[in-house]
Each structure stands twice: as structure tokens, then as C-alpha cells.
Coordinates of C-alpha atoms and ligand atoms in Angstrom, one line a residue:
M1 CA 29.1 245.4 82.9
T2 CA 25.9 247.3 82.9
T3 CA 23.1 246.0 81.0
F4 CA 19.7 247.9 80.8
P5 CA 16.9 247.4 78.1
I6 CA 16.9 249.7 75.0
G7 CA 13.5 249.3 72.8
L8 CA 13.9 250.6 69.6
D9 CA 11.3 251.4 67.3
R10 CA 12.0 250.9 63.9
S11 CA 9.1 252.7 62.3
A12 CA 9.9 255.8 64.6
G13 CA 10.8 259.1 62.7
T14 CA 14.1 259.2 64.7
S15 CA 17.0 257.5 63.8
L16 CA 18.3 254.3 65.9
S17 CA 21.6 255.9 67.0
A18 CA 19.5 258.7 68.2
Q19 CA 17.0 256.2 70.4
I20 CA 20.0 254.5 71.4
Y21 CA 21.6 257.9 72.7
R22 CA 18.4 258.9 74.2
A23 CA 17.9 255.9 76.1
I24 CA 21.3 255.6 77.6
R25 CA 21.2 259.5 78.6
Q26 CA 17.8 258.9 80.3
A27 CA 19.2 255.9 82.3
I28 CA 22.0 258.2 83.5
E29 CA 20.1 261.0 84.4
T30 CA 17.4 259.2 86.2
G31 CA 20.2 257.1 88.4
Q32 CA 19.7 253.9 86.8
L33 CA 23.4 253.9 85.4
V34 CA 25.4 255.3 88.1
A35 CA 28.8 257.1 87.7
G36 CA 31.4 254.9 86.7
A37 CA 29.0 252.0 85.4
R38 CA 30.6 250.5 82.7
L39 CA 28.7 250.6 79.4
P40 CA 28.5 247.7 77.0
S41 CA 30.9 247.6 74.3
W42 CA 29.7 248.8 70.4
V43 CA 30.1 245.1 69.4
D44 CA 28.1 243.6 72.3
L45 CA 25.6 246.2 72.1
A46 CA 25.4 246.2 68.6
T47 CA 24.8 242.4 68.4
Q48 CA 22.0 242.8 71.4
L49 CA 20.3 245.2 69.5
G50 CA 20.4 243.8 65.9
V51 CA 22.0 247.2 64.5
S52 CA 25.4 248.0 63.0
R53 CA 28.6 248.7 65.2
G54 CA 28.4 252.2 63.3
T55 CA 24.7 253.0 65.0
V56 CA 26.2 252.0 68.3
R57 CA 29.4 254.3 68.0
V58 CA 27.6 257.0 66.6
A59 CA 25.2 257.2 69.9
Y60 CA 28.6 256.4 72.2
E61 CA 30.3 259.4 70.6
R62 CA 27.5 261.8 71.1
L63 CA 27.2 260.6 74.6
I64 CA 31.0 261.3 75.1
D65 CA 30.7 264.6 73.4
E66 CA 27.8 265.8 75.8
Q67 CA 30.4 264.5 78.6
F68 CA 27.6 261.8 79.8
A69 CA 30.2 259.3 79.3
V70 CA 34.0 259.1 79.3
V71 CA 36.5 256.6 77.7
M72 CA 39.0 255.2 79.9
G73 CA 41.4 253.4 77.7
A74 CA 41.5 249.7 78.5
A75 CA 38.8 250.2 81.4
G76 CA 36.3 250.9 78.7
T77 CA 33.7 253.7 78.1
R78 CA 32.0 254.3 81.5
V79 CA 29.3 256.8 83.1
A80 CA 30.9 260.2 83.7
E81 CA 30.8 261.6 87.2
R82 CA 27.9 264.5 87.2
P83 CA 25.7 265.7 89.9
P84 CA 22.2 263.8 89.9
L85 CA 19.7 265.7 88.0
R86 CA 17.1 267.0 90.8
P87 CA 14.3 269.4 90.1
K88 CA 15.2 273.1 90.8
L89 CA 13.8 274.5 94.2
G90 CA 11.0 276.3 93.3
W91 CA 11.0 276.0 89.7
S92 CA 7.6 276.6 88.0
P93 CA 7.2 276.3 84.2
E94 CA 5.3 280.1 84.9
A95 CA 7.4 283.0 84.2
P96 CA 7.8 285.2 87.5
P97 CA 5.7 288.4 87.5
F98 CA 7.6 291.3 85.9
P99 CA 7.7 294.3 87.9
E100 CA 4.5 296.6 87.2
L101 CA 6.2 299.3 86.0
F102 CA 6.8 297.4 82.6
H103 CA 3.0 296.2 82.2
D104 CA 2.7 297.5 78.6
F105 CA 5.8 296.2 76.9
G106 CA 5.0 296.2 73.0
A107 CA 1.6 297.3 73.2
T108 CA -0.2 300.4 71.6
P109 CA -0.2 303.2 73.4
L110 CA -3.6 304.2 75.2
P111 CA -5.0 307.9 75.8
F112 CA -3.5 309.8 78.2
Q113 CA -0.2 307.3 78.4
M114 CA 2.9 309.4 79.4
G115 CA 6.1 309.0 77.6
V116 CA 5.3 307.5 74.1
P117 CA 5.3 309.4 71.0
A118 CA 1.8 309.6 69.0
Q119 CA 0.9 306.4 67.2
D120 CA -1.6 308.1 64.7
E121 CA 1.0 310.4 63.5
F122 CA 4.0 308.3 63.3
P123 CA 5.9 308.8 59.7
F124 CA 5.7 304.8 59.0
K125 CA 6.1 305.5 55.0
L126 CA 8.9 307.5 55.5
W127 CA 10.6 305.2 58.3
S128 CA 10.1 302.1 56.5
R129 CA 12.0 303.8 53.5
V130 CA 14.5 304.9 55.9
L131 CA 14.8 301.2 57.3
T132 CA 15.2 299.6 54.0
R133 CA 18.0 301.6 52.8
A134 CA 19.6 301.2 56.3
A135 CA 18.9 297.3 56.1
R136 CA 20.7 297.0 52.9
R137 CA 23.5 299.1 54.0
A138 CA 23.9 296.9 57.1
A139 CA 23.5 293.6 55.0
M140 CA 26.3 295.0 52.9
S141 CA 28.8 296.2 55.6
P142 CA 32.1 294.2 56.2
V143 CA 31.8 291.4 58.8
G144 CA 34.3 292.9 60.9
Y145 CA 33.0 294.4 64.6
P146 CA 31.7 297.8 64.4
D147 CA 32.8 300.5 66.6
P148 CA 31.5 300.1 70.1
R149 CA 31.3 303.6 70.7
G150 CA 28.6 303.7 68.1
D151 CA 28.1 304.4 64.2
P152 CA 30.6 307.2 63.5
D153 CA 27.9 308.7 61.1
L154 CA 25.4 308.8 63.7
R155 CA 27.8 310.2 66.3
K156 CA 28.5 313.0 64.0
E157 CA 25.0 313.9 63.5
V158 CA 24.5 313.8 66.9
A159 CA 27.1 316.0 67.9
A160 CA 26.0 318.6 65.0
Y161 CA 22.5 318.6 66.5
L162 CA 23.5 319.1 69.8
G163 CA 25.6 322.0 68.8
V164 CA 22.6 323.7 66.5
A165 CA 19.4 322.7 69.0
R166 CA 20.9 322.4 72.5
G167 CA 23.6 324.7 72.3
L168 CA 26.1 321.9 73.3
R169 CA 29.5 322.0 71.5
C170 CA 30.9 318.9 71.7
N171 CA 32.9 316.6 69.0
P172 CA 31.8 313.1 67.7
S173 CA 34.7 311.5 70.1
Q174 CA 32.5 312.5 73.1
V175 CA 29.3 311.1 71.9
L176 CA 28.6 307.3 72.6
I177 CA 25.5 305.8 71.3
T178 CA 23.5 303.9 73.7
A179 CA 20.4 301.7 74.2
G180 CA 18.2 304.7 75.4
F181 CA 18.3 306.9 78.5
S182 CA 18.7 303.6 80.7
G183 CA 21.7 302.1 78.8
A184 CA 23.4 305.6 78.9
L185 CA 22.9 305.9 82.6
G186 CA 24.2 302.4 83.3
L187 CA 27.2 303.3 81.1
A188 CA 28.1 306.7 83.1
I189 CA 27.7 305.1 86.5
R190 CA 30.1 302.3 85.4
G191 CA 32.6 305.0 83.8
L192 CA 32.6 307.4 86.7
G193 CA 32.8 304.4 89.0
L194 CA 30.1 305.5 91.5
E195 CA 29.0 302.2 92.6
G196 CA 28.3 302.6 96.6
Q197 CA 28.3 306.0 96.4
Q198 CA 25.3 308.8 96.9
A199 CA 23.3 310.5 94.4
W200 CA 21.0 313.1 94.6
I201 CA 17.6 312.6 92.5
E202 CA 14.9 315.2 92.3
D203 CA 12.1 314.8 94.3
P204 CA 9.8 314.5 92.3
G205 CA 11.6 312.8 89.9
F206 CA 11.4 309.8 87.3
P207 CA 10.9 306.4 89.3
L208 CA 13.0 304.6 86.9
T209 CA 16.1 306.7 87.9
R210 CA 15.7 305.9 91.2
T211 CA 15.3 302.4 90.8
A212 CA 18.0 302.5 88.1
L213 CA 20.5 303.8 90.7
G214 CA 19.6 301.5 93.0
L215 CA 20.5 298.7 91.1
A216 CA 23.6 299.9 90.0
G217 CA 24.8 299.9 93.8
M218 CA 24.2 303.9 94.6
T219 CA 22.1 305.3 97.3
V220 CA 19.8 307.7 96.5
K221 CA 19.1 311.2 98.5
A222 CA 15.7 312.6 97.1
V223 CA 16.4 316.3 97.1
P224 CA 13.2 318.6 96.5
V225 CA 12.4 320.8 93.6
D226 CA 10.6 324.4 93.5
A227 CA 9.8 326.4 90.7
D228 CA 13.4 327.1 89.6
G229 CA 14.3 323.1 89.6
L230 CA 16.2 320.9 92.1
D231 CA 17.1 323.0 95.4
V232 CA 20.6 323.0 95.4
D233 CA 20.9 324.7 98.7
A234 CA 18.8 321.8 100.4
G235 CA 20.7 319.4 98.9
I236 CA 24.1 320.7 100.2
R237 CA 22.1 320.9 103.5
D238 CA 21.1 317.5 103.6
S239 CA 23.8 315.3 102.1
A240 CA 26.6 317.5 101.1
G241 CA 28.8 314.4 100.5
A242 CA 27.0 313.0 97.4
A243 CA 29.0 312.3 94.4
L244 CA 26.1 312.7 91.7
A245 CA 23.2 314.8 91.1
V246 CA 21.0 313.4 88.3
V247 CA 18.4 316.3 86.9
T248 CA 16.1 316.8 84.1
P249 CA 17.1 320.7 83.8
G250 CA 15.3 321.1 80.3
Q251 CA 11.8 320.2 81.6
Q252 CA 11.4 318.6 84.9
A253 CA 10.2 315.3 85.2
P254 CA 7.2 315.1 86.1
L255 CA 6.5 319.1 86.5
G256 CA 7.6 320.5 83.7
M257 CA 9.7 323.7 84.9
A258 CA 13.2 324.4 83.1
M259 CA 16.1 324.9 85.6
S260 CA 17.0 328.5 86.0
L261 CA 20.0 329.8 85.2
P262 CA 20.9 330.7 88.8
R263 CA 20.4 327.0 90.1
R264 CA 22.5 325.6 87.0
L265 CA 25.2 327.6 88.1
A266 CA 24.7 326.7 91.6
L267 CA 24.5 323.0 90.6
L268 CA 27.5 323.2 88.7
E269 CA 29.7 325.0 91.4
W270 CA 28.5 322.3 94.0
A271 CA 30.0 320.0 91.3
R272 CA 32.9 321.5 90.9
R273 CA 33.6 322.2 94.8
N274 CA 32.8 318.6 95.5
D275 CA 34.5 316.8 92.8
A276 CA 31.0 315.7 92.2
W277 CA 29.4 314.8 88.7
I278 CA 26.1 315.6 87.1
I279 CA 24.1 313.7 84.9
E280 CA 21.6 315.7 82.6
D281 CA 18.8 313.7 81.5
D282 CA 17.6 315.7 78.3
Y283 CA 14.8 313.2 77.8
L284 CA 12.8 315.6 75.9
S285 CA 15.5 317.4 74.1
E286 CA 14.0 320.3 72.0
L287 CA 10.5 318.8 72.3
Q288 CA 9.1 321.6 73.8
L289 CA 5.4 322.7 73.6
K290 CA 5.5 326.1 74.3
G291 CA 8.5 328.7 73.7
R292 CA 12.1 327.5 72.8
A293 CA 13.7 324.8 75.1
A294 CA 16.4 326.2 77.4
P295 CA 19.9 325.0 76.2
A296 CA 21.5 322.3 77.5
L297 CA 23.2 322.6 81.3
A298 CA 26.5 321.1 79.7
S299 CA 26.7 323.8 77.3
L300 CA 27.3 326.0 80.5
D301 CA 30.2 323.7 82.0
Q302 CA 33.5 324.9 82.1
D303 CA 35.0 322.0 84.4
G304 CA 34.1 318.9 82.8
R305 CA 31.5 317.8 85.5
V306 CA 28.4 317.1 83.3
L307 CA 27.5 314.2 81.5
H308 CA 24.7 314.8 79.0
I309 CA 22.2 312.3 78.1
G310 CA 19.5 312.5 75.2
S311 CA 17.4 309.7 73.8
F312 CA 15.3 309.1 70.7
S313 CA 12.2 307.6 72.9
K314 CA 10.2 310.8 72.8
T315 CA 11.4 312.3 69.9
I316 CA 11.4 309.3 67.4
S317 CA 9.9 306.1 68.9
P318 CA 11.2 304.0 72.2
V319 CA 11.0 300.8 69.6
L320 CA 14.5 302.3 68.5
R321 CA 15.9 301.6 72.0
L322 CA 18.5 304.3 71.0
G323 CA 20.0 307.3 72.8
F324 CA 23.4 308.6 73.6
L325 CA 25.9 309.9 76.3
V326 CA 28.1 313.0 76.0
V327 CA 31.3 312.5 77.9
P328 CA 33.7 315.7 78.7
L329 CA 36.4 315.3 76.1
E330 CA 39.2 314.1 78.5
M331 CA 36.8 311.2 79.4
A332 CA 36.6 310.3 75.9
H333 CA 39.3 307.5 75.9
R334 CA 38.0 305.8 78.9
F335 CA 34.6 305.7 77.9
G336 CA 35.2 304.1 74.6
E337 CA 37.2 301.4 76.4
I338 CA 34.2 300.5 78.6
T339 CA 32.0 300.7 75.6
A340 CA 34.5 298.0 73.8
C341 CA 34.7 295.5 76.7
L342 CA 31.6 295.9 78.7
M343 CA 28.8 298.0 77.0
P344 CA 29.0 298.2 73.3
A345 CA 26.6 300.1 71.3
P346 CA 23.4 298.8 70.2
T347 CA 22.9 297.2 66.3
T348 CA 24.4 299.4 63.5
F349 CA 21.5 298.9 61.7
M350 CA 18.9 301.0 63.6
Q351 CA 21.8 303.2 64.1
H352 CA 22.4 303.8 60.2
A353 CA 18.7 304.5 60.1
V354 CA 18.9 307.1 62.4
A355 CA 21.9 308.5 61.0
E356 CA 19.9 309.4 57.7
F357 CA 17.2 310.6 59.6
L358 CA 19.1 313.0 61.1
R359 CA 21.1 313.9 58.1
D360 CA 18.3 314.1 55.6
G361 CA 16.7 316.8 57.7
H362 CA 13.5 314.3 58.6
Y363 CA 14.2 315.0 62.2
L364 CA 14.0 318.4 62.6
R365 CA 10.9 318.5 60.2
H366 CA 9.6 315.8 62.1
L367 CA 10.1 317.4 65.6
R368 CA 8.5 320.5 64.3
H369 CA 5.4 318.8 63.3
M370 CA 4.9 316.8 66.6
K371 CA 5.4 319.9 68.7
R372 CA 2.6 321.5 66.8
L373 CA 0.5 318.4 66.7
Y374 CA 1.0 317.9 70.7
A375 CA 0.6 321.5 71.4
S376 CA -3.0 321.3 69.8
R377 CA -3.8 318.1 71.5
R378 CA -2.7 319.6 74.9
D379 CA -5.0 322.7 74.2
A380 CA -7.9 320.6 73.6
L381 CA -7.5 318.9 76.9
L382 CA -6.9 322.0 78.6
R383 CA -10.5 322.9 77.2
C384 CA -11.9 319.6 77.8
L385 CA -11.0 319.6 81.5
A386 CA -12.2 323.2 82.0
E387 CA -15.6 321.9 80.8
I388 CA -15.9 318.7 82.4
G389 CA -13.9 318.5 85.9
P390 CA -12.3 322.0 86.9
N391 CA -13.2 320.9 90.6
T392 CA -12.0 317.1 90.3
M393 CA -9.1 317.4 88.5
K394 CA -7.2 320.8 89.0
V395 CA -5.0 321.7 86.3
Q396 CA -1.5 322.1 88.1
A397 CA 0.8 322.5 85.0
T398 CA 1.8 321.6 81.7
A399 CA 4.9 319.7 81.8
G400 CA 6.6 318.3 78.7
T401 CA 4.1 316.2 76.8
A402 CA 1.8 315.9 79.7
V403 CA -0.9 318.1 81.6
V404 CA -0.3 317.5 85.5
T405 CA -3.6 317.5 87.4
L406 CA -4.2 317.2 91.0
L407 CA -7.1 315.4 92.6
P408 CA -8.6 315.8 96.0
E409 CA -6.9 314.6 99.4
S410 CA -9.2 312.1 99.8
V411 CA -8.8 310.2 96.4
S412 CA -5.9 307.5 96.0
D413 CA -4.3 308.5 92.5
V414 CA -2.7 305.1 92.3
D415 CA -6.1 303.6 92.5
V416 CA -7.8 305.9 90.0
A417 CA -4.8 305.0 87.4
L418 CA -5.7 301.2 88.1
R419 CA -8.9 301.3 87.5
A420 CA -8.6 303.7 84.4
F421 CA -6.1 301.2 83.0
Q422 CA -9.0 298.6 83.2
S423 CA -11.3 301.3 80.9
G424 CA -8.5 301.4 78.2
L425 CA -7.1 304.5 79.5
A426 CA -3.5 305.2 81.1
P427 CA -3.1 308.2 83.5
V428 CA -0.1 308.0 85.6
P429 CA -0.4 308.4 89.4
L430 CA 1.4 311.4 90.2
S431 CA 2.3 310.3 94.0
P432 CA 4.9 307.3 93.4
W433 CA 6.9 310.0 91.8
Y434 CA 7.7 311.5 95.3
V435 CA 10.0 310.1 97.6
E436 CA 10.4 312.6 100.9
S437 CA 8.7 315.7 99.9
S438 CA 5.2 316.0 100.7
R439 CA 3.2 313.6 98.2
L440 CA 0.8 315.5 96.1
R441 CA -1.8 313.2 94.6
G442 CA -2.8 313.7 91.0
L443 CA -2.9 312.2 87.5
L444 CA -0.2 312.8 84.9
L445 CA -2.3 313.0 81.4
G446 CA 0.2 312.5 78.5
V447 CA -1.5 314.2 75.5
T448 CA 0.4 312.6 72.6
N449 CA -2.4 309.9 71.9
L450 CA -5.6 311.8 72.5
N451 CA -8.1 311.5 70.2
E452 CA -10.3 314.8 69.6
R453 CA -13.3 312.7 69.0
R454 CA -13.0 310.3 72.1
M455 CA -11.4 312.6 74.4
A456 CA -14.4 314.1 76.2
A457 CA -15.8 310.7 77.0
D458 CA -12.5 309.8 78.2
C459 CA -12.2 312.7 80.8
R460 CA -15.6 312.2 81.9
R461 CA -14.4 308.5 82.7
L462 CA -11.8 309.8 84.6
V463 CA -14.0 312.0 86.4
E464 CA -16.4 309.2 87.6
L465 CA -13.5 306.9 88.7
I466 CA -12.2 309.9 91.0
H467 CA -16.0 310.3 92.2
A468 CA -16.4 306.5 92.9
S469 CA -12.8 306.6 94.8
S470 CA -13.5 309.7 96.9
Ligands
PLP1 C1 12.5 311.4 82.8 C2 12.7 310.5 82.0 N1 13.9 310.0 81.5 C3 14.5 309.3 80.7 C4 13.3 308.6 80.0 C5 13.8 308.1 78.5 O1 14.1 306.7 78.8 P1 14.9 305.8 77.4 O2 15.5 306.5 76.5 O3 15.2 304.6 78.0 O4 13.7 305.2 76.9 C6 12.2 308.8 80.1 C7 10.8 308.0 79.5 O5 9.8 307.8 80.0 C8 11.8 309.9 81.2 O6 10.4 309.9 81.6

């Protein structure tokens, strides 16, 4: 029988049984009590410590429940066989650094930041009313499992919206609600069974898509874009065997052009002939600042090769983490099964809120308002750049909700962006968006969070940083 000292403190805030439990557990974890060692009987230990048997029993029962000790009939209660507790190699209390791509989690958007809506014009009052109603509805919902494909009301609203605004006729069973574009991309790759195969991406293109495809087990082939969008012939020439193309046909990210009709048809034809798939990243939806947005590529698809992804990140807020995937009708069943087993839709509460926002017409009004606001901020920025830095930051294009500027060749855009960040500005360097095509150096200047009073000073600061790096 093993004996070891247990010091009890009757004035401590913890119960005596908890103190006995902790002392024995510590003795086991530090190796003072080895596997197989017999613990004293309740009666003996109770007498030794001057406590009731019940107190010892409670401590022993907890040790047995947590698998530190085992009852072995006549052989008594013994220390269980368990691996010794060793500090994990390389473990540190500090969190490991997160990839740089994500440095601004949860922060208020900065001037020139891309991909986030206007903070100062977000419809807070309206949105909190909508959220309150959605919270009440969610609280009163039946406690059963919600539809893993997404809230039926939201799927109906999304299908109706796509028909009107993106020319895409689909029925709600084809719409799956996801955690934004990223969630939809993961679901699409899993659903199509594309792991291990090759995907075309646009060059330049959204860096997160490139990383995401790699993480999903695909190899990527960067295909150049020109004024018409993805160069399909170049893709066929360099990697005809790809199984997937991920494109931004509405407004190319980051250069902004819409994919021309002949290119759309060529891409669809390539997919048809090769049994390949197209993922359409419609991240801005109809949020186009000049003219009308071209219809979705998926609206031209006769052969069921296009999976369309939309997101509420730019049109409402990335805080929602909501988007949707529209699959060809014949795949709706398979994708439904995958959402049920592997990737269910996000919380229904937020889905109820977005469904109401769409149903009551707030979404279309909000989009109209944002288009006007962003167009006026973009025009003010263009005027400012023309006055302050026409030779330092050359405006190459207005693209989506950003202005693309080119820098002199001797300047590192990554370096300028890093320094700008230290000054509270968040332009995005252009060169990391390229993979193989000759990398242009430039800054992508998001227009959504510009403040007209500060704009001239902010542009001047960028010009100073560029001069300092050349
Ligand atoms: C090209 C592109 N696609 C998709 C997204 C949206 O992703 P999510 O819906 O995951 O926020 C973004 C956002 O920056 C983007 O720039």
C-alpha cells in the first residue's frame, strides 16, 4: 500500500474532498505514485487525515471517473496505467504568429483598405432593428436541427435576387448558404471531388484563392488576364488538363475589367469539352460603380459546369461571414448531403436577419446608396491623385471599389504598404497578386473608407513614402 503526505487546509475555500483529489492527482502526474500502485482504502485514508469516509469516497470517485485510478475488486483501487506527463516539445504559452494576410482581424477599417464596406455609412440603426427581430425569432425557433443547406427563407430570397440582379435563374434548392466566399469555395471543391487535381487561377488574382486551393489539395496554374479577362487560349496552351477554373468575371480582382462575352463563351466551351468546372467568384455582385454590372457567367451556362459563389462581405459586411454557393440542379442533392455531414450552414440567427434585409427591400436600397457613395469617394480620390501625385502614383484603372495605381519600377510596393500601415493607412501592394506574369508594382487604394477632409493629407503621405523608398 502506498502512503504519501496529504496536507489539508481546513480554512481554504476548496472542499476537503477536492484537496484530497488534487493531491493524489498531482502525485500521479509527477510520478510520485506509479501505475499499478495501490491507493489506501477509504477507511484508512479517512482515519489518517481525520476526515469522514464520504469525503475520501468523493475524491476517489472523481479520480476513477477521470481515469486516474481504477477499481480492481479485491486488489483495491490502483493508479491507472497512463503515459507520463511530459512538457510538449516546443510548446510555448505565446500564441504562434498568424499569417500576415490576417493582420487586421476585428480592427476598424483604415483609409485605402480594400474589401471592407464604409464604416461611417453602415446603417447601424436599421441593422440593429433587423438583428433584434432575428434574435427573437431565433430564440423562439424549435430546438431541432436547422436545415444544413441554409435557412429556406434566405435561400428563397437569394434565388429571387440572383434572378433579378444577376440574370441567374435558379431555384432555392440549388442555393447553399455558406460562411462567405471561403466557406463556399471549400464546399465546392469537396463537392466536386477535386482534391489532387489542377486549377486555373487568374494572374494577377486574389491571393487568398491561390492559398485556399493549395490548402484544399489542388495544384494551381496561374493563367494571365488581359483586357477581356482570363486568357482561355493561354490556359489551354499551358495546362489543358486542368479540372477547374476559378474566375472573377463580373469585375476582375484586382484589375476590374468584366470578362468579355467571347471569353465567357470560350471558357464555358473549354469546361464542356474537358468535363472541367468553373467557379465564378461574384464577390462584388452588382456593386459596380460605373454602368451596370454584367450578368453572372452562370447565367450563360447550358451544361451545368458553373458553380456560382456570392458573398455578403462587400455588399453588407464581412462581420456576417455569410455567402452562398449556387450549384447546377442535378448536383443539389449531393451538395445537400455534404452540407449535412461535413459543412452545415452558419448560425440561423444571422441568416434570418439577412433574409429580412433582402425581403423588405433594404438590401437593394443599401446597395444603391453604397454605389453612389463609393463612386463619389472614388471621384474625389482620382481628383486628389491627379493634383498630388500623377507621376508618382499613376492611375491604371478604377476597379471594383478600388483605384489601381502603378509605382515607379524602383519602388517596392510591399515596402511602401508596410510603412503606410505604420502611418494608419492600408493600401494593398499589387505585386503579390501576381504569380507568373510580369509583376506590376503598384498600390490598390480602396475607396470605401476615405474621408474627404483627410484625403489630401493621406495621399500626400503615400507620395512621401514612395519618394522615400525610391
Ligand atoms: C476576389 C475576392 N473574392 C472573394 C472575397 C470575399 O470573401 P469572403 O466572402 O470570404 O469574405 C474577396 C474579399 O476580399 C475578394 O476580394
